[in-house]
XYZ file of C-alpha atoms in Angstrom:
125
model
C 0.013 0.020 0.022
C 1.314 3.481 -0.816
C 1.381 6.316 1.546
C -1.397 8.838 0.695
C -2.527 12.296 1.773
C -5.422 12.469 4.225
C -5.944 15.903 5.597
C -3.961 19.067 6.730
C -4.631 21.752 9.246
C -2.745 24.729 10.797
C -2.703 27.333 13.479
C -0.968 30.647 14.132
C -1.181 31.870 17.791
C 0.301 35.336 18.262
C -0.849 35.948 21.776
C 1.428 35.132 24.779
C 0.444 31.480 25.553
C 1.524 28.270 27.215
C -0.545 26.195 24.877
C -2.170 26.290 21.450
C -4.969 24.158 20.008
C -5.883 23.287 16.386
C -8.784 21.172 15.113
C -7.820 18.231 12.759
C -9.919 15.787 10.963
C -8.432 12.333 10.401
C -10.251 10.098 7.697
C -11.135 6.543 7.798
C -8.376 5.155 5.769
C -6.133 2.396 6.924
C -2.751 2.410 8.353
C -3.058 6.071 9.497
C -0.426 8.362 10.998
C -0.646 11.876 12.331
C 2.385 14.224 12.132
C 2.392 17.602 14.027
C 4.952 20.242 13.478
C 5.201 23.167 15.933
C 7.463 26.191 16.171
C 7.772 28.798 18.987
C 9.531 32.142 18.740
C 10.113 35.259 20.783
C 10.341 33.320 23.946
C 9.164 35.090 27.085
C 10.314 32.583 29.677
C 13.565 30.724 29.681
C 12.016 27.320 28.809
C 10.410 27.188 25.536
C 10.283 23.434 24.733
C 7.040 21.646 23.891
C 6.142 19.634 26.959
C 3.317 17.486 25.338
C 1.170 17.101 22.241
C -2.130 15.290 22.346
C -4.745 14.423 19.784
C -8.175 13.529 21.097
C -6.503 13.172 24.475
C -3.874 10.699 23.286
C -0.290 11.670 23.646
C 2.011 11.830 20.616
C 5.666 10.943 20.507
C 8.428 13.519 19.865
C 10.411 12.519 16.701
C 12.652 15.634 16.205
C 13.580 18.764 18.058
C 15.659 21.686 16.793
C 16.683 24.732 18.781
C 18.276 27.398 16.823
C 16.870 30.973 17.475
C 13.448 29.378 17.959
C 12.209 25.951 18.862
C 10.852 23.626 16.216
C 9.504 20.115 16.948
C 7.816 17.251 15.043
C 5.545 14.826 16.885
C 3.798 11.746 15.581
C 0.959 9.479 16.513
C 0.411 6.038 14.807
C -3.198 4.995 14.194
C -4.942 8.069 15.458
C -8.629 8.222 16.119
C -10.788 9.053 13.125
C -12.946 12.103 13.082
C -12.443 15.710 14.014
C -10.536 16.220 17.199
C -8.270 18.816 18.781
C -4.492 18.760 18.641
C -3.304 20.370 21.824
C 0.247 21.613 22.100
C 1.471 22.564 25.599
C 4.735 24.400 26.153
C 6.897 24.048 29.265
C 7.083 28.020 29.442
C 5.160 31.025 28.044
C 5.859 31.842 24.344
C 4.770 35.015 22.617
C 4.222 33.413 19.211
C 3.636 29.789 18.031
C 2.768 28.302 14.652
C 1.965 24.726 13.878
C 0.288 22.303 11.622
C -0.863 18.742 11.353
C -0.940 16.343 8.476
C -2.555 12.894 8.525
C -1.603 10.171 6.057
C -2.794 6.718 5.245
C -0.745 3.731 4.194
C 1.922 4.358 6.738
C 4.009 1.643 8.566
C 2.292 1.074 11.896
C 5.338 -0.225 13.756
C 8.917 1.191 14.031
C 7.836 4.868 13.899
C 9.596 7.083 13.521
C 11.760 5.007 11.312
C 14.404 7.603 10.818
C 14.785 11.320 11.820
C 17.308 14.002 11.060
C 17.771 17.722 11.438
C 20.423 20.314 10.680
C 20.948 24.085 11.096
C 23.533 26.579 10.166
C 24.627 30.034 9.238
C 26.365 31.189 6.258
C 27.452 34.352 4.420
């Protein structure tokens, strides 16, 4: 079975916050996976990491974190509940701006996730 697009959703929260919520609809296809990306910038408190991400009350697993001038993270959930539910991102501290998005796919491997991760950052003239 090939991996196929199911749905996408996004949020931009520009008020000082320690959590942000977006509504996402997962379809009824088989071998589902939910991937959530979140970035926080202009940190008010010293700790800006995401402390948890849930979908319909079920915790996601952190796959990647990158701290370079802001905090960007990717979280995943294998076999998420179908239907429209909230993705709730909770930060360990208060941030002044957060953006994020969720994508659900079908046809994804249901074991060994994430199968590989990587990240990089740098500066250049």
